[in-house]
CSV table of N, CA and C in Angstrom, one decimal:
chain,number,residue,atom,x,y,z
F,1,MET,N,-18.3,84.1,-107.0
F,1,MET,CA,-18.8,82.8,-106.6
F,1,MET,C,-19.5,82.9,-105.3
F,2,ILE,N,-20.7,82.4,-105.3
F,2,ILE,CA,-21.6,82.4,-104.1
F,2,ILE,C,-21.9,81.0,-103.7
F,3,ILE,N,-21.8,80.6,-102.5
F,3,ILE,CA,-22.2,79.3,-101.9
F,3,ILE,C,-23.4,79.7,-101.0
F,4,ARG,N,-24.5,79.1,-101.2
F,4,ARG,CA,-25.7,79.4,-100.3
F,4,ARG,C,-26.6,78.2,-100.2
F,5,LYS,N,-27.5,78.3,-99.2
F,5,LYS,CA,-28.5,77.3,-99.0
F,5,LYS,C,-29.5,77.4,-100.2
F,6,ALA,N,-29.9,76.2,-100.7
F,6,ALA,CA,-30.8,76.1,-101.8
F,6,ALA,C,-32.2,76.5,-101.4
F,7,ILE,N,-32.9,77.0,-102.4
F,7,ILE,CA,-34.4,77.3,-102.2
F,7,ILE,C,-35.1,76.5,-103.3
F,8,LEU,N,-36.4,76.4,-103.1
F,8,LEU,CA,-37.2,75.6,-104.0
F,8,LEU,C,-37.0,76.0,-105.5
F,9,ASN,N,-36.9,77.3,-105.8
F,9,ASN,CA,-36.7,77.7,-107.2
F,9,ASN,C,-35.4,77.2,-107.8
F,10,ASP,N,-34.5,76.7,-107.0
F,10,ASP,CA,-33.2,76.2,-107.5
F,10,ASP,C,-33.3,74.8,-108.0
F,11,ALA,N,-34.4,74.1,-107.9
F,11,ALA,CA,-34.5,72.7,-108.2
F,11,ALA,C,-34.1,72.4,-109.7
F,12,SER,N,-34.6,73.2,-110.6
F,12,SER,CA,-34.2,72.9,-112.0
F,12,SER,C,-32.8,73.2,-112.3
F,13,GLY,N,-32.2,74.2,-111.7
F,13,GLY,CA,-30.7,74.4,-111.9
F,13,GLY,C,-29.9,73.2,-111.3
F,14,ILE,N,-30.3,72.8,-110.1
F,14,ILE,CA,-29.6,71.6,-109.5
F,14,ILE,C,-29.8,70.4,-110.4
F,15,ALA,N,-31.0,70.2,-110.9
F,15,ALA,CA,-31.3,69.0,-111.8
F,15,ALA,C,-30.3,69.0,-113.0
F,16,LYS,N,-30.1,70.2,-113.6
F,16,LYS,CA,-29.2,70.3,-114.8
F,16,LYS,C,-27.8,69.9,-114.4
F,17,VAL,N,-27.3,70.4,-113.3
F,17,VAL,CA,-26.0,70.0,-112.8
F,17,VAL,C,-25.9,68.5,-112.5
F,18,HIS,N,-27.0,68.0,-111.9
F,18,HIS,CA,-27.0,66.6,-111.5
F,18,HIS,C,-26.9,65.7,-112.7
F,19,VAL,N,-27.8,66.0,-113.7
F,19,VAL,CA,-27.8,65.1,-114.9
F,19,VAL,C,-26.5,65.3,-115.7
F,20,ASP,N,-26.1,66.5,-116.0
F,20,ASP,CA,-24.9,66.7,-116.8
F,20,ASP,C,-23.6,66.2,-116.0
F,21,SER,N,-23.5,66.3,-114.7
F,21,SER,CA,-22.4,65.8,-114.0
F,21,SER,C,-22.4,64.3,-114.0
F,22,TRP,N,-23.5,63.7,-113.9
F,22,TRP,CA,-23.5,62.2,-113.9
F,22,TRP,C,-23.0,61.8,-115.3
F,23,ARG,N,-23.4,62.5,-116.3
F,23,ARG,CA,-23.0,62.1,-117.7
F,23,ARG,C,-21.5,62.2,-117.9
F,24,THR,N,-20.8,63.1,-117.2
F,24,THR,CA,-19.4,63.3,-117.4
F,24,THR,C,-18.7,62.4,-116.3
F,25,THR,N,-19.1,62.5,-115.1
F,25,THR,CA,-18.4,61.7,-114.0
F,25,THR,C,-18.5,60.2,-114.2
F,26,TYR,N,-19.6,59.7,-114.7
F,26,TYR,CA,-19.8,58.3,-114.7
F,26,TYR,C,-19.7,57.7,-116.1
F,27,LYS,N,-19.2,58.5,-117.1
F,27,LYS,CA,-19.0,57.9,-118.4
F,27,LYS,C,-17.9,56.8,-118.3
F,28,GLY,N,-18.2,55.7,-118.9
F,28,GLY,CA,-17.3,54.6,-118.8
F,28,GLY,C,-17.5,53.7,-117.5
F,29,ILE,N,-18.3,54.2,-116.6
F,29,ILE,CA,-18.5,53.5,-115.3
F,29,ILE,C,-19.9,52.9,-115.3
F,30,ILE,N,-20.9,53.8,-115.6
F,30,ILE,CA,-22.3,53.4,-115.7
F,30,ILE,C,-22.6,53.4,-117.2
F,31,SER,N,-23.5,52.5,-117.6
F,31,SER,CA,-23.8,52.3,-119.0
F,31,SER,C,-24.3,53.6,-119.7
F,32,ASP,N,-23.8,53.8,-121.0
F,32,ASP,CA,-24.2,55.0,-121.8
F,32,ASP,C,-25.7,55.1,-121.9
F,33,GLU,N,-26.4,54.0,-122.0
F,33,GLU,CA,-27.8,54.0,-122.2
F,33,GLU,C,-28.5,54.6,-121.0
F,34,PHE,N,-28.0,54.2,-119.8
F,34,PHE,CA,-28.6,54.7,-118.5
F,34,PHE,C,-28.4,56.2,-118.4
F,35,LEU,N,-27.1,56.6,-118.7
F,35,LEU,CA,-26.8,58.0,-118.6
F,35,LEU,C,-27.6,58.9,-119.6
F,36,LYS,N,-27.8,58.3,-120.8
F,36,LYS,CA,-28.5,59.1,-121.9
F,36,LYS,C,-30.0,59.3,-121.5
F,37,ASN,N,-30.5,58.3,-120.7
F,37,ASN,CA,-31.9,58.4,-120.3
F,37,ASN,C,-32.2,59.2,-119.1
F,38,LEU,N,-31.2,59.8,-118.5
F,38,LEU,CA,-31.4,60.6,-117.3
F,38,LEU,C,-32.2,61.8,-117.7
F,39,SER,N,-33.2,62.2,-116.9
F,39,SER,CA,-34.1,63.3,-117.3
F,39,SER,C,-34.0,64.5,-116.4
F,40,TYR,N,-33.9,65.7,-117.0
F,40,TYR,CA,-33.9,66.9,-116.2
F,40,TYR,C,-35.2,67.1,-115.5
F,41,GLU,N,-36.3,66.7,-116.1
F,41,GLU,CA,-37.7,66.8,-115.5
F,41,GLU,C,-37.8,65.9,-114.2
F,42,GLN,N,-37.3,64.7,-114.3
F,42,GLN,CA,-37.4,63.8,-113.2
F,42,GLN,C,-36.5,64.3,-112.0
F,43,ARG,N,-35.3,64.8,-112.4
F,43,ARG,CA,-34.4,65.3,-111.4
F,43,ARG,C,-34.9,66.6,-110.8
F,44,THR,N,-35.6,67.4,-111.6
F,44,THR,CA,-36.2,68.6,-111.0
F,44,THR,C,-37.2,68.2,-109.9
F,45,GLU,N,-38.0,67.2,-110.2
F,45,GLU,CA,-39.0,66.7,-109.2
F,45,GLU,C,-38.3,66.2,-108.0
F,46,LEU,N,-37.3,65.4,-108.2
F,46,LEU,CA,-36.5,64.9,-107.1
F,46,LEU,C,-35.9,66.0,-106.2
F,47,TRP,N,-35.3,67.0,-106.8
F,47,TRP,CA,-34.7,68.1,-106.1
F,47,TRP,C,-35.7,69.0,-105.4
F,48,THR,N,-36.9,69.2,-106.0
F,48,THR,CA,-38.0,69.9,-105.4
F,48,THR,C,-38.3,69.2,-104.1
F,49,LYS,N,-38.4,67.9,-104.1
F,49,LYS,CA,-38.8,67.2,-102.9
F,49,LYS,C,-37.6,67.2,-101.9
F,50,ASN,N,-36.4,67.1,-102.4
F,50,ASN,CA,-35.2,67.1,-101.5
F,50,ASN,C,-35.0,68.4,-100.8
F,51,ILE,N,-35.2,69.5,-101.5
F,51,ILE,CA,-35.0,70.8,-100.9
F,51,ILE,C,-36.1,71.1,-99.8
F,52,ALA,N,-37.3,70.5,-100.1
F,52,ALA,CA,-38.4,70.8,-99.2
F,52,ALA,C,-38.3,70.0,-97.9
F,53,LYS,N,-37.5,68.9,-97.9
F,53,LYS,CA,-37.4,68.1,-96.7
F,53,LYS,C,-36.7,68.9,-95.6
F,54,GLU,N,-37.3,68.9,-94.4
F,54,GLU,CA,-36.7,69.7,-93.4
F,54,GLU,C,-35.3,69.3,-92.9
F,55,ASP,N,-35.1,68.0,-92.9
F,55,ASP,CA,-33.8,67.5,-92.4
F,55,ASP,C,-32.7,67.4,-93.5
F,56,ASN,N,-33.0,67.8,-94.7
F,56,ASN,CA,-32.1,67.7,-95.8
F,56,ASN,C,-31.4,69.1,-96.0
F,57,TYR,N,-30.1,69.2,-96.0
F,57,TYR,CA,-29.4,70.4,-96.2
F,57,TYR,C,-28.8,70.4,-97.6
F,58,VAL,N,-29.3,71.3,-98.4
F,58,VAL,CA,-28.8,71.4,-99.8
F,58,VAL,C,-28.2,72.8,-100.0
F,59,VAL,N,-27.0,72.8,-100.5
F,59,VAL,CA,-26.3,74.1,-100.9
F,59,VAL,C,-26.0,74.1,-102.4
F,60,VAL,N,-26.0,75.3,-102.9
F,60,VAL,CA,-25.6,75.5,-104.3
F,60,VAL,C,-24.5,76.4,-104.4
F,61,ALA,N,-23.7,76.3,-105.5
F,61,ALA,CA,-22.7,77.2,-105.9
F,61,ALA,C,-23.2,78.0,-107.2
F,62,GLU,N,-23.1,79.3,-107.1
F,62,GLU,CA,-23.5,80.1,-108.3
F,62,GLU,C,-22.3,80.8,-108.8
F,63,ASN,N,-22.3,80.9,-110.2
F,63,ASN,CA,-21.2,81.7,-110.8
F,63,ASN,C,-21.6,83.2,-110.7
F,64,THR,N,-20.8,84.1,-111.3
F,64,THR,CA,-21.1,85.5,-111.2
F,64,THR,C,-22.3,85.9,-112.0
F,65,GLU,N,-22.8,85.1,-112.9
F,65,GLU,CA,-24.0,85.4,-113.6
F,65,GLU,C,-25.3,84.8,-112.9
F,66,GLY,N,-25.1,84.2,-111.7
F,66,GLY,CA,-26.2,83.7,-111.0
F,66,GLY,C,-26.7,82.3,-111.4
F,67,GLN,N,-25.9,81.6,-112.3
F,67,GLN,CA,-26.2,80.3,-112.7
F,67,GLN,C,-25.7,79.3,-111.7
F,68,ILE,N,-26.5,78.3,-111.4
F,68,ILE,CA,-26.1,77.2,-110.5
F,68,ILE,C,-25.1,76.3,-111.3
F,69,ILE,N,-23.9,76.2,-110.7
F,69,ILE,CA,-22.9,75.4,-111.4
F,69,ILE,C,-22.5,74.2,-110.5
F,70,GLY,N,-23.0,74.1,-109.3
F,70,GLY,CA,-22.7,73.0,-108.5
F,70,GLY,C,-23.6,72.9,-107.3
F,71,PHE,N,-23.7,71.8,-106.6
F,71,PHE,CA,-24.5,71.6,-105.5
F,71,PHE,C,-24.0,70.5,-104.6
F,72,ALA,N,-24.5,70.4,-103.4
F,72,ALA,CA,-24.3,69.3,-102.5
F,72,ALA,C,-25.5,69.2,-101.6
F,73,ASP,N,-25.6,68.0,-101.0
F,73,ASP,CA,-26.7,67.8,-100.0
F,73,ASP,C,-26.2,66.8,-99.0
F,74,ALA,N,-26.8,67.0,-97.8
F,74,ALA,CA,-26.5,66.1,-96.7
F,74,ALA,C,-27.7,66.0,-95.8
F,75,PHE,N,-27.8,64.8,-95.2
F,75,PHE,CA,-28.8,64.5,-94.2
F,75,PHE,C,-28.3,63.2,-93.5
F,76,LYS,N,-29.1,62.8,-92.5
F,76,LYS,CA,-28.8,61.5,-91.9
F,76,LYS,C,-29.7,60.5,-92.5
F,77,ARG,N,-29.1,59.5,-93.2
F,77,ARG,CA,-29.9,58.5,-93.8
F,77,ARG,C,-30.6,57.6,-92.8
F,78,GLU,N,-31.8,57.1,-93.1
F,78,GLU,CA,-32.5,56.2,-92.2
F,78,GLU,C,-31.6,55.0,-91.8
F,79,THR,N,-30.8,54.5,-92.7
F,79,THR,CA,-29.9,53.3,-92.5
F,79,THR,C,-28.7,53.7,-91.6
F,80,ASN,N,-28.5,54.9,-91.3
F,80,ASN,CA,-27.4,55.4,-90.5
F,80,ASN,C,-27.8,55.4,-89.0
F,81,LYS,N,-27.3,54.4,-88.3
F,81,LYS,CA,-27.7,54.2,-86.9
F,81,LYS,C,-26.6,54.7,-85.9
F,82,VAL,N,-25.6,55.3,-86.5
F,82,VAL,CA,-24.4,55.8,-85.6
F,82,VAL,C,-24.8,57.1,-85.0
F,83,THR,N,-24.6,57.2,-83.7
F,83,THR,CA,-24.9,58.4,-82.9
F,83,THR,C,-24.0,59.5,-83.3
F,84,ASN,N,-24.6,60.8,-83.3
F,84,ASN,CA,-23.8,62.0,-83.7
F,84,ASN,C,-23.1,61.9,-85.0
F,85,SER,N,-23.9,61.4,-86.0
F,85,SER,CA,-23.3,61.2,-87.4
F,85,SER,C,-24.3,61.7,-88.4
F,86,GLY,N,-23.7,61.9,-89.6
F,86,GLY,CA,-24.6,62.3,-90.7
F,86,GLY,C,-24.0,61.8,-92.0
F,87,ASP,N,-24.6,62.0,-93.1
F,87,ASP,CA,-24.2,61.5,-94.4
F,87,ASP,C,-24.1,62.7,-95.4
F,88,LEU,N,-23.0,62.7,-96.1
F,88,LEU,CA,-22.8,63.6,-97.3
F,88,LEU,C,-23.4,62.7,-98.4
F,89,THR,N,-24.5,63.2,-99.0
F,89,THR,CA,-25.2,62.3,-99.9
F,89,THR,C,-24.9,62.7,-101.4
F,90,SER,N,-24.4,63.9,-101.7
F,90,SER,CA,-24.0,64.2,-103.0
F,90,SER,C,-23.3,65.5,-103.1
F,91,ILE,N,-22.4,65.6,-104.0
F,91,ILE,CA,-21.6,66.8,-104.3
F,91,ILE,C,-21.2,66.7,-105.8
F,92,TYR,N,-21.7,67.7,-106.6
F,92,TYR,CA,-21.5,67.7,-108.0
F,92,TYR,C,-21.3,69.1,-108.5
F,93,LEU,N,-20.4,69.2,-109.5
F,93,LEU,CA,-20.1,70.4,-110.2
F,93,LEU,C,-20.1,70.2,-111.7
F,94,PHE,N,-20.5,71.2,-112.5
F,94,PHE,CA,-20.2,71.0,-113.9
F,94,PHE,C,-18.7,70.8,-114.1
F,95,GLU,N,-18.4,69.9,-115.1
F,95,GLU,CA,-17.1,69.5,-115.3
F,95,GLU,C,-16.1,70.7,-115.6
F,96,GLU,N,-16.6,71.8,-116.3
F,96,GLU,CA,-15.7,72.9,-116.6
F,96,GLU,C,-15.4,73.7,-115.4
F,97,TYR,N,-16.1,73.5,-114.2
F,97,TYR,CA,-15.8,74.3,-113.0
F,97,TYR,C,-15.0,73.5,-112.0
F,98,GLN,N,-14.7,72.2,-112.3
F,98,GLN,CA,-13.9,71.4,-111.4
F,98,GLN,C,-12.5,71.8,-111.4
F,99,GLY,N,-11.8,71.6,-110.3
F,99,GLY,CA,-10.4,71.9,-110.1
F,99,GLY,C,-10.1,73.4,-109.8
F,100,GLN,N,-11.2,74.1,-109.5
F,100,GLN,CA,-11.0,75.6,-109.2
F,100,GLN,C,-11.2,75.9,-107.7
F,101,GLY,N,-11.4,74.9,-106.9
F,101,GLY,CA,-11.6,75.2,-105.4
F,101,GLY,C,-13.1,75.4,-105.1
F,102,ILE,N,-14.0,75.2,-106.0
F,102,ILE,CA,-15.4,75.4,-105.7
F,102,ILE,C,-16.0,74.3,-104.9
F,103,GLY,N,-15.6,73.0,-105.3
F,103,GLY,CA,-16.0,71.9,-104.6
F,103,GLY,C,-15.6,71.9,-103.1
F,104,ARG,N,-14.4,72.4,-102.9
F,104,ARG,CA,-13.9,72.6,-101.6
F,104,ARG,C,-14.7,73.6,-100.7
F,105,LYS,N,-15.2,74.7,-101.4
F,105,LYS,CA,-16.1,75.6,-100.7
F,105,LYS,C,-17.4,75.0,-100.4
F,106,ILE,N,-18.0,74.2,-101.3
F,106,ILE,CA,-19.2,73.6,-101.0
F,106,ILE,C,-19.1,72.6,-99.9
F,107,PHE,N,-18.0,71.8,-100.0
F,107,PHE,CA,-17.7,70.8,-99.0
F,107,PHE,C,-17.6,71.5,-97.6
F,108,LYS,N,-16.9,72.6,-97.5
F,108,LYS,CA,-16.8,73.3,-96.3
F,108,LYS,C,-18.1,73.7,-95.7
F,109,ALA,N,-19.0,74.2,-96.6
F,109,ALA,CA,-20.4,74.6,-96.1
F,109,ALA,C,-21.1,73.4,-95.5
F,110,LEU,N,-20.9,72.2,-96.1
F,110,LEU,CA,-21.6,71.0,-95.5
F,110,LEU,C,-21.0,70.7,-94.2
F,111,PHE,N,-19.7,70.8,-94.1
F,111,PHE,CA,-19.0,70.4,-92.8
F,111,PHE,C,-19.3,71.4,-91.7
F,112,LYS,N,-19.5,72.7,-92.0
F,112,LYS,CA,-19.9,73.7,-91.0
F,112,LYS,C,-21.3,73.3,-90.5
F,113,HIS,N,-22.2,72.9,-91.4
F,113,HIS,CA,-23.5,72.4,-91.1
F,113,HIS,C,-23.5,71.2,-90.2
F,114,PHE,N,-22.6,70.2,-90.5
F,114,PHE,CA,-22.5,69.0,-89.7
F,114,PHE,C,-22.0,69.4,-88.2
F,115,LYS,N,-21.1,70.4,-88.2
F,115,LYS,CA,-20.6,70.9,-86.9
F,115,LYS,C,-21.7,71.5,-86.1
F,116,GLU,N,-22.6,72.3,-86.7
F,116,GLU,CA,-23.7,73.0,-86.1
F,116,GLU,C,-24.7,71.9,-85.5
F,117,LEU,N,-24.8,70.8,-86.2
F,117,LEU,CA,-25.7,69.8,-85.7
F,117,LEU,C,-25.1,68.9,-84.6
F,118,GLY,N,-23.8,69.1,-84.4
F,118,GLY,CA,-23.1,68.3,-83.3
F,118,GLY,C,-22.6,67.0,-83.8
F,119,TYR,N,-22.6,66.8,-85.1
F,119,TYR,CA,-22.1,65.5,-85.7
F,119,TYR,C,-20.6,65.5,-85.6
F,120,ASN,N,-20.0,64.3,-85.3
F,120,ASN,CA,-18.6,64.2,-85.3
F,120,ASN,C,-18.1,63.1,-86.3
F,121,ARG,N,-19.1,62.3,-86.8
F,121,ARG,CA,-18.7,61.3,-87.8
F,121,ARG,C,-19.6,61.5,-89.0
F,122,ILE,N,-19.0,61.5,-90.2
F,122,ILE,CA,-19.7,61.7,-91.4
F,122,ILE,C,-19.3,60.6,-92.4
F,123,PHE,N,-20.4,60.1,-93.1
F,123,PHE,CA,-20.2,59.0,-94.1
F,123,PHE,C,-20.5,59.5,-95.5
F,124,VAL,N,-19.9,58.9,-96.4
F,124,VAL,CA,-20.2,59.2,-97.8
F,124,VAL,C,-20.0,57.9,-98.6
F,125,ASP,N,-20.9,57.6,-99.6
F,125,ASP,CA,-20.8,56.5,-100.5
F,125,ASP,C,-20.4,57.0,-101.8
F,126,VAL,N,-19.5,56.3,-102.5
F,126,VAL,CA,-19.0,56.8,-103.8
F,126,VAL,C,-18.7,55.5,-104.6
F,127,LEU,N,-19.0,55.6,-105.9
F,127,LEU,CA,-18.6,54.5,-106.8
F,127,LEU,C,-17.1,54.4,-106.9
F,128,GLU,N,-16.6,53.2,-106.9
F,128,GLU,CA,-15.2,52.9,-106.9
F,128,GLU,C,-14.5,53.7,-108.1
F,129,GLY,N,-15.1,53.8,-109.2
F,129,GLY,CA,-14.5,54.4,-110.4
F,129,GLY,C,-14.6,55.9,-110.4
F,130,ASN,N,-15.3,56.5,-109.4
F,130,ASN,CA,-15.5,57.9,-109.3
F,130,ASN,C,-14.2,58.6,-108.7
F,131,LYS,N,-13.6,59.5,-109.4
F,131,LYS,CA,-12.4,60.1,-108.9
F,131,LYS,C,-12.6,61.0,-107.7
F,132,THR,N,-13.8,61.3,-107.4
F,132,THR,CA,-14.1,62.2,-106.2
F,132,THR,C,-13.6,61.5,-105.0
F,133,ARG,N,-13.5,60.2,-105.0
F,133,ARG,CA,-13.1,59.5,-103.8
F,133,ARG,C,-11.7,60.0,-103.3
F,134,TYR,N,-10.9,60.4,-104.3
F,134,TYR,CA,-9.6,60.9,-104.0
F,134,TYR,C,-9.7,62.3,-103.3
F,135,PHE,N,-10.7,63.1,-103.6
F,135,PHE,CA,-10.9,64.3,-103.0
F,135,PHE,C,-11.3,64.0,-101.5
F,136,TYR,N,-12.2,63.1,-101.3
F,136,TYR,CA,-12.5,62.7,-99.9
F,136,TYR,C,-11.3,62.2,-99.1
F,137,GLU,N,-10.5,61.4,-99.8
F,137,GLU,CA,-9.3,60.9,-99.1
F,137,GLU,C,-8.4,62.0,-98.7
F,138,HIS,N,-8.2,63.0,-99.6
F,138,HIS,CA,-7.4,64.1,-99.4
F,138,HIS,C,-7.8,64.8,-98.1
F,139,PHE,N,-9.0,64.9,-97.8
F,139,PHE,CA,-9.5,65.6,-96.7
F,139,PHE,C,-9.8,64.6,-95.5
F,140,GLY,N,-9.1,63.5,-95.5
F,140,GLY,CA,-9.0,62.6,-94.3
F,140,GLY,C,-10.1,61.5,-94.2
F,141,ALA,N,-10.9,61.3,-95.3
F,141,ALA,CA,-11.9,60.2,-95.2
F,141,ALA,C,-11.1,58.9,-95.3
F,142,LYS,N,-11.6,57.9,-94.5
F,142,LYS,CA,-11.0,56.6,-94.5
F,142,LYS,C,-12.1,55.6,-95.0
F,143,LEU,N,-11.6,54.7,-95.9
F,143,LEU,CA,-12.5,53.6,-96.4
F,143,LEU,C,-12.9,52.7,-95.3
F,144,VAL,N,-14.2,52.5,-95.1
F,144,VAL,CA,-14.7,51.6,-94.1
F,144,VAL,C,-15.5,50.4,-94.6
F,145,LYS,N,-15.9,50.5,-95.8
F,145,LYS,CA,-16.7,49.4,-96.3
F,145,LYS,C,-16.8,49.4,-97.9
F,146,SER,N,-16.9,48.2,-98.5
F,146,SER,CA,-17.1,48.1,-99.9
F,146,SER,C,-18.3,47.2,-100.1
F,147,SER,N,-19.2,47.6,-101.0
F,147,SER,CA,-20.4,46.7,-101.3
F,147,SER,C,-20.7,46.8,-102.7
F,148,GLN,N,-21.6,46.0,-103.2
F,148,GLN,CA,-22.0,46.0,-104.6
F,148,GLN,C,-23.4,46.6,-104.7
F,149,ILE,N,-23.6,47.4,-105.7
F,149,ILE,CA,-24.9,47.9,-106.1
F,149,ILE,C,-25.1,47.8,-107.6
F,150,ARG,N,-26.4,47.8,-108.0
F,150,ARG,CA,-26.7,47.7,-109.4
F,150,ARG,C,-27.3,49.0,-109.9
F,151,ILE,N,-26.6,49.5,-110.9
F,151,ILE,CA,-27.1,50.7,-111.5
F,151,ILE,C,-27.1,50.5,-113.0
F,152,GLY,N,-28.2,50.7,-113.7
F,152,GLY,CA,-28.3,50.5,-115.1
F,152,GLY,C,-28.1,49.1,-115.6
F,153,GLY,N,-28.4,48.2,-114.7
F,153,GLY,CA,-28.2,46.8,-115.1
F,153,GLY,C,-26.8,46.2,-114.8
F,154,LYS,N,-25.9,47.0,-114.3
F,154,LYS,CA,-24.5,46.7,-114.1
F,154,LYS,C,-24.2,46.7,-112.6
F,155,MET,N,-23.5,45.6,-112.2
F,155,MET,CA,-23.0,45.6,-110.8
F,155,MET,C,-21.8,46.4,-110.6
F,156,LEU,N,-21.8,47.3,-109.6
F,156,LEU,CA,-20.7,48.2,-109.4
F,156,LEU,C,-20.3,48.2,-107.9
F,157,ASN,N,-19.0,48.5,-107.7
F,157,ASN,CA,-18.5,48.6,-106.3
F,157,ASN,C,-18.8,49.9,-105.8
F,158,GLU,N,-19.4,50.0,-104.6
F,158,GLU,CA,-19.7,51.2,-103.9
F,158,GLU,C,-18.8,51.2,-102.7
F,159,LEU,N,-18.1,52.3,-102.5
F,159,LEU,CA,-17.2,52.4,-101.3
F,159,LEU,C,-17.8,53.4,-100.3
F,160,THR,N,-17.8,53.0,-99.1
F,160,THR,CA,-18.2,53.9,-98.0
F,160,THR,C,-17.0,54.4,-97.3
F,161,TYR,N,-16.9,55.7,-97.2
F,161,TYR,CA,-15.8,56.4,-96.5
F,161,TYR,C,-16.4,57.1,-95.2
F,162,GLU,N,-15.5,57.3,-94.3
F,162,GLU,CA,-15.9,58.0,-93.0
F,162,GLU,C,-14.9,59.0,-92.6
F,163,TRP,N,-15.4,60.1,-92.2
F,163,TRP,CA,-14.6,61.1,-91.4
F,163,TRP,C,-15.0,61.0,-90.0
F,164,ASN,N,-14.0,60.8,-89.1
F,164,ASN,CA,-14.4,60.6,-87.7
F,164,ASN,C,-14.1,61.9,-86.8
F,165,ASN,N,-13.8,63.0,-87.5
F,165,ASN,CA,-13.6,64.2,-86.7
F,165,ASN,C,-13.9,65.4,-87.6
F,166,VAL,N,-15.1,66.0,-87.4
F,166,VAL,CA,-15.5,67.1,-88.3
F,166,VAL,C,-14.6,68.3,-88.1
F,167,ASP,N,-14.1,68.6,-86.8
F,167,ASP,CA,-13.2,69.7,-86.6
F,167,ASP,C,-11.9,69.6,-87.4
F,168,ASN,N,-11.4,68.4,-87.5
F,168,ASN,CA,-10.1,68.2,-88.2
F,168,ASN,C,-10.3,68.5,-89.7
F,169,VAL,N,-11.5,68.1,-90.2
F,169,VAL,CA,-11.8,68.4,-91.7
F,169,VAL,C,-11.9,69.9,-91.9
F,170,LEU,N,-12.6,70.6,-91.0
F,170,LEU,CA,-12.7,72.0,-91.1
F,170,LEU,C,-11.4,72.8,-91.0
F,171,GLU,N,-10.5,72.3,-90.1
F,171,GLU,CA,-9.2,72.9,-90.0
F,171,GLU,C,-8.4,72.8,-91.2
F,172,ASN,N,-8.6,71.7,-92.0
F,172,ASN,CA,-7.8,71.5,-93.2
F,172,ASN,C,-8.4,72.1,-94.5
F,173,LEU,N,-9.5,72.8,-94.3
F,173,LEU,CA,-10.2,73.4,-95.5
F,173,LEU,C,-9.7,74.8,-95.8
């Protein structure tokens, strides 16, 4: 298993994980029609742009065959006005690789990056029905806000969690 910084050539592999993970993670949460219409091509374009952004940190997890099986990204959102803080904006793994400690390794790579940037507060948004929130809670994230967002024509609860000490998170990984 290799965790490394993403390069532009990784965009299509990340897109595959992104689409397939959404279809398994959000089944029963987001409409089936919305999930069915997710496009590898559109997500490849999105990830090509995301990887190219200088302030966006994207990491991938590769299996022993060199296939991308997971990814995560982080940056400071324009809406984040908190000093010395950043945002964990996504972390996804193919379903068959979940529960093996890979997510934890990806998560650690992001938090090392946050520490290098001097951030001490990290935020993440997660849909209420997404079980990943329990992963975040396990590593000390505290719920700070709940809001409503519309995805696929359906109103959903989005939870914002915060870690207020990057060093504490890294010590527990």
